[in-house]
């Protein structure tokens, strides 16, 4: 049985900062987030791969969309911003997709209900 926890915390593959919360490590896609592009297996792999993978991803996107409806985002006027378009065919979740990643600092205002 493969240990997803040890794969996702392998310093040789992910670097010494593996324990740090750095979502920007995925800014150029899953394939470039580590030295081994197949070492990201949140839903397992092979014949016993998670049956709810697509459902879980859809739910996560819906939850994020619902949260974002109550948050106002604006670009920070003094922070640099870079915009990247990339295309990947190695995603676990889709055979092919195009994505735009904006690396910037945001001001977040949350509207309390
Ligand atoms: C973020 C959410 C989820 C994560 C990270 C996740 C992750 C996993 C992992 C790691 C496995 C084991 C795969 C393996 O043994 O190689 C698994 C199995 C499974 N998951 Fe999920 N899962 C999630 C959500 C769901 C949901 C929402 C459902 C159902 C609606 C679901 C149904 C299943 C089932 C039925 C299996 C067993 C598949 C089998 O043994 O053939 N999962 N999941």
Tab-separated table of C-alpha atoms and ligand atoms in Angstrom:
chain	number	residue	atom	x	y	z
A	1	UNK	CA	0.000	0.000	0.000
A	2	UNK	CA	1.365	3.418	-0.945
A	3	UNK	CA	1.656	6.043	1.761
A	4	UNK	CA	0.337	9.276	0.256
A	5	UNK	CA	1.534	11.164	3.339
A	6	UNK	CA	5.168	10.128	2.853
A	7	UNK	CA	5.020	10.785	-0.926
A	8	UNK	CA	3.657	14.280	-0.342
A	9	UNK	CA	6.293	15.035	2.334
A	10	UNK	CA	9.361	13.721	0.507
A	11	UNK	CA	12.047	16.426	0.820
A	12	UNK	CA	14.066	15.012	-2.075
A	13	UNK	CA	11.123	15.461	-4.431
A	14	UNK	CA	9.462	18.564	-2.956
A	15	UNK	CA	12.393	20.433	-1.464
A	16	UNK	CA	13.388	21.458	2.045
A	17	UNK	CA	10.374	23.781	2.382
A	18	UNK	CA	7.946	20.870	2.051
A	19	UNK	CA	6.348	21.599	5.459
A	20	UNK	CA	5.613	25.233	4.588
A	21	UNK	CA	2.199	26.362	3.382
A	22	UNK	CA	3.114	27.604	-0.103
A	23	UNK	CA	0.180	27.332	-2.515
A	24	UNK	CA	2.273	29.204	-5.077
A	25	UNK	CA	4.276	26.007	-5.607
A	26	UNK	CA	1.324	24.965	-7.798
A	27	UNK	CA	1.257	28.249	-9.739
A	28	UNK	CA	2.707	26.573	-12.842
A	29	UNK	CA	0.602	23.463	-12.544
A	30	UNK	CA	0.850	20.213	-10.620
A	31	UNK	CA	3.543	18.841	-12.927
A	32	UNK	CA	5.985	21.594	-11.979
A	33	UNK	CA	5.228	21.627	-8.251
A	34	UNK	CA	7.824	18.941	-7.543
A	35	UNK	CA	10.815	17.210	-9.161
A	36	UNK	CA	8.680	14.139	-9.842
A	37	UNK	CA	5.553	15.162	-11.751
A	38	UNK	CA	3.618	12.011	-10.776
A	39	UNK	CA	4.322	12.379	-7.048
A	40	UNK	CA	1.021	14.163	-6.294
A	41	UNK	CA	-1.648	11.596	-5.515
A	42	UNK	CA	-4.312	13.110	-3.248
A	43	UNK	CA	-6.914	10.660	-4.527
A	44	UNK	CA	-4.649	7.628	-4.778
A	45	UNK	CA	-3.801	5.868	-8.003
A	46	UNK	CA	-4.529	2.731	-10.004
A	47	UNK	CA	-7.573	0.436	-9.798
A	48	UNK	CA	-8.498	1.620	-6.267
A	49	UNK	CA	-8.316	5.336	-7.072
A	50	UNK	CA	-10.925	7.432	-5.262
A	51	UNK	CA	-14.363	6.951	-6.819
A	52	UNK	CA	-15.493	10.366	-5.570
A	53	UNK	CA	-12.587	12.301	-7.101
A	54	UNK	CA	-14.608	14.262	-9.664
A	55	UNK	CA	-17.474	14.791	-7.227
A	56	UNK	CA	-15.048	16.024	-4.525
A	57	UNK	CA	-13.363	18.450	-6.944
A	58	UNK	CA	-16.736	19.801	-8.059
A	59	UNK	CA	-17.834	20.228	-4.440
A	60	UNK	CA	-14.596	22.031	-3.574
A	61	UNK	CA	-15.059	24.435	-6.494
A	62	UNK	CA	-18.673	25.076	-5.499
A	63	UNK	CA	-17.663	25.737	-1.880
A	64	UNK	CA	-14.930	28.123	-3.048
A	65	UNK	CA	-17.390	29.917	-5.341
A	66	UNK	CA	-19.855	30.300	-2.454
A	67	UNK	CA	-17.122	31.677	-0.169
A	68	UNK	CA	-15.870	34.083	-2.852
A	69	UNK	CA	-19.375	35.529	-3.195
A	70	UNK	CA	-18.810	37.060	0.249
A	71	UNK	CA	-15.245	38.241	-0.318
A	72	UNK	CA	-14.080	41.273	-2.220
A	73	UNK	CA	-10.641	40.957	-3.853
A	74	UNK	CA	-8.609	43.834	-5.223
A	75	UNK	CA	-5.003	44.162	-6.374
A	76	UNK	CA	-2.609	45.724	-3.931
A	77	UNK	CA	-1.414	48.985	-5.538
A	78	UNK	CA	2.226	48.667	-4.437
A	79	UNK	CA	2.861	44.976	-5.031
A	80	UNK	CA	4.253	43.542	-8.293
A	81	UNK	CA	2.026	41.246	-10.300
A	82	UNK	CA	2.851	38.661	-12.957
A	83	UNK	CA	0.453	36.809	-15.190
A	84	UNK	CA	1.190	33.374	-16.691
A	85	UNK	CA	-0.791	31.279	-19.122
A	86	UNK	CA	0.118	27.634	-19.309
A	87	UNK	CA	-1.220	24.496	-20.876
A	88	UNK	CA	-0.903	21.082	-19.313
A	89	UNK	CA	-1.833	17.595	-20.365
A	90	UNK	CA	-0.474	15.864	-17.271
A	91	UNK	CA	-3.119	16.803	-14.738
A	92	UNK	CA	-4.558	14.030	-12.620
A	93	UNK	CA	-8.038	15.450	-12.997
A	94	UNK	CA	-8.318	16.326	-16.637
A	95	UNK	CA	-6.660	15.171	-19.808
A	96	UNK	CA	-6.098	18.683	-21.051
A	97	UNK	CA	-6.673	22.163	-19.707
A	98	UNK	CA	-5.502	25.715	-20.031
A	99	UNK	CA	-5.053	27.862	-16.988
A	100	UNK	CA	-4.132	31.403	-16.159
A	101	UNK	CA	-2.250	31.913	-12.917
A	102	UNK	CA	-2.052	35.369	-11.392
A	103	UNK	CA	0.722	35.768	-8.877
A	104	UNK	CA	-0.031	38.842	-6.856
A	105	UNK	CA	-0.831	40.206	-3.472
A	106	UNK	CA	-4.495	40.761	-2.855
A	107	UNK	CA	-6.478	42.827	-0.459
A	108	UNK	CA	-9.271	40.744	0.946
A	109	UNK	CA	-12.410	42.180	2.427
A	110	UNK	CA	-14.880	39.769	3.890
A	111	UNK	CA	-18.521	40.724	4.089
A	112	UNK	CA	-19.913	39.301	7.284
A	113	UNK	CA	-23.483	38.153	6.950
B	1	LIG	C1	-11.072	15.813	-0.982
B	1	LIG	C2	-11.855	14.721	-0.952
B	1	LIG	C3	-11.340	13.307	-1.113
B	1	LIG	C4	-10.082	12.807	-1.056
B	1	LIG	C5	-8.768	13.563	-0.839
B	1	LIG	C6	-10.191	11.371	-1.251
B	1	LIG	C7	-9.107	10.509	-1.265
B	1	LIG	C8	-9.216	9.144	-1.413
B	1	LIG	C9	-8.113	8.218	-1.371
B	1	LIG	C10	-6.646	8.601	-1.147
B	1	LIG	C11	-8.605	6.983	-1.567
B	1	LIG	C12	-7.804	5.665	-1.578
B	1	LIG	C13	-7.305	5.396	-2.999
B	1	LIG	C14	-6.370	4.199	-3.021
B	1	LIG	O1	-6.554	3.269	-2.238
B	1	LIG	O2	-5.424	4.222	-3.843
B	1	LIG	C15	-10.035	7.095	-1.730
B	1	LIG	C16	-10.884	6.049	-1.949
B	1	LIG	C17	-12.237	6.160	-2.126
B	1	LIG	N1	-12.965	7.314	-2.120
B	1	LIG	FE1	-12.231	9.163	-1.824
B	1	LIG	N2	-11.497	11.045	-1.425
B	1	LIG	C18	-12.249	12.193	-1.347
B	1	LIG	C19	-13.610	12.301	-1.493
B	1	LIG	C20	-14.459	11.264	-1.772
B	1	LIG	C21	-15.895	11.390	-1.978
B	1	LIG	C22	-16.664	12.728	-1.900
B	1	LIG	C23	-16.386	10.141	-2.226
B	1	LIG	C24	-17.799	9.695	-2.493
B	1	LIG	C25	-18.801	10.517	-2.745
B	1	LIG	C26	-15.258	9.226	-2.179
B	1	LIG	C27	-15.344	7.881	-2.387
B	1	LIG	C28	-14.289	7.006	-2.325
B	1	LIG	C29	-14.419	5.559	-2.470
B	1	LIG	C30	-15.723	4.782	-2.688
B	1	LIG	C31	-13.130	5.029	-2.351
B	1	LIG	C32	-12.741	3.546	-2.435
B	1	LIG	C33	-12.362	3.200	-3.858
B	1	LIG	C34	-11.915	1.735	-3.930
B	1	LIG	O3	-11.392	1.210	-2.948
B	1	LIG	O4	-12.100	1.133	-5.006
B	1	LIG	N3	-14.122	9.943	-1.907
B	1	LIG	N4	-10.388	8.418	-1.635
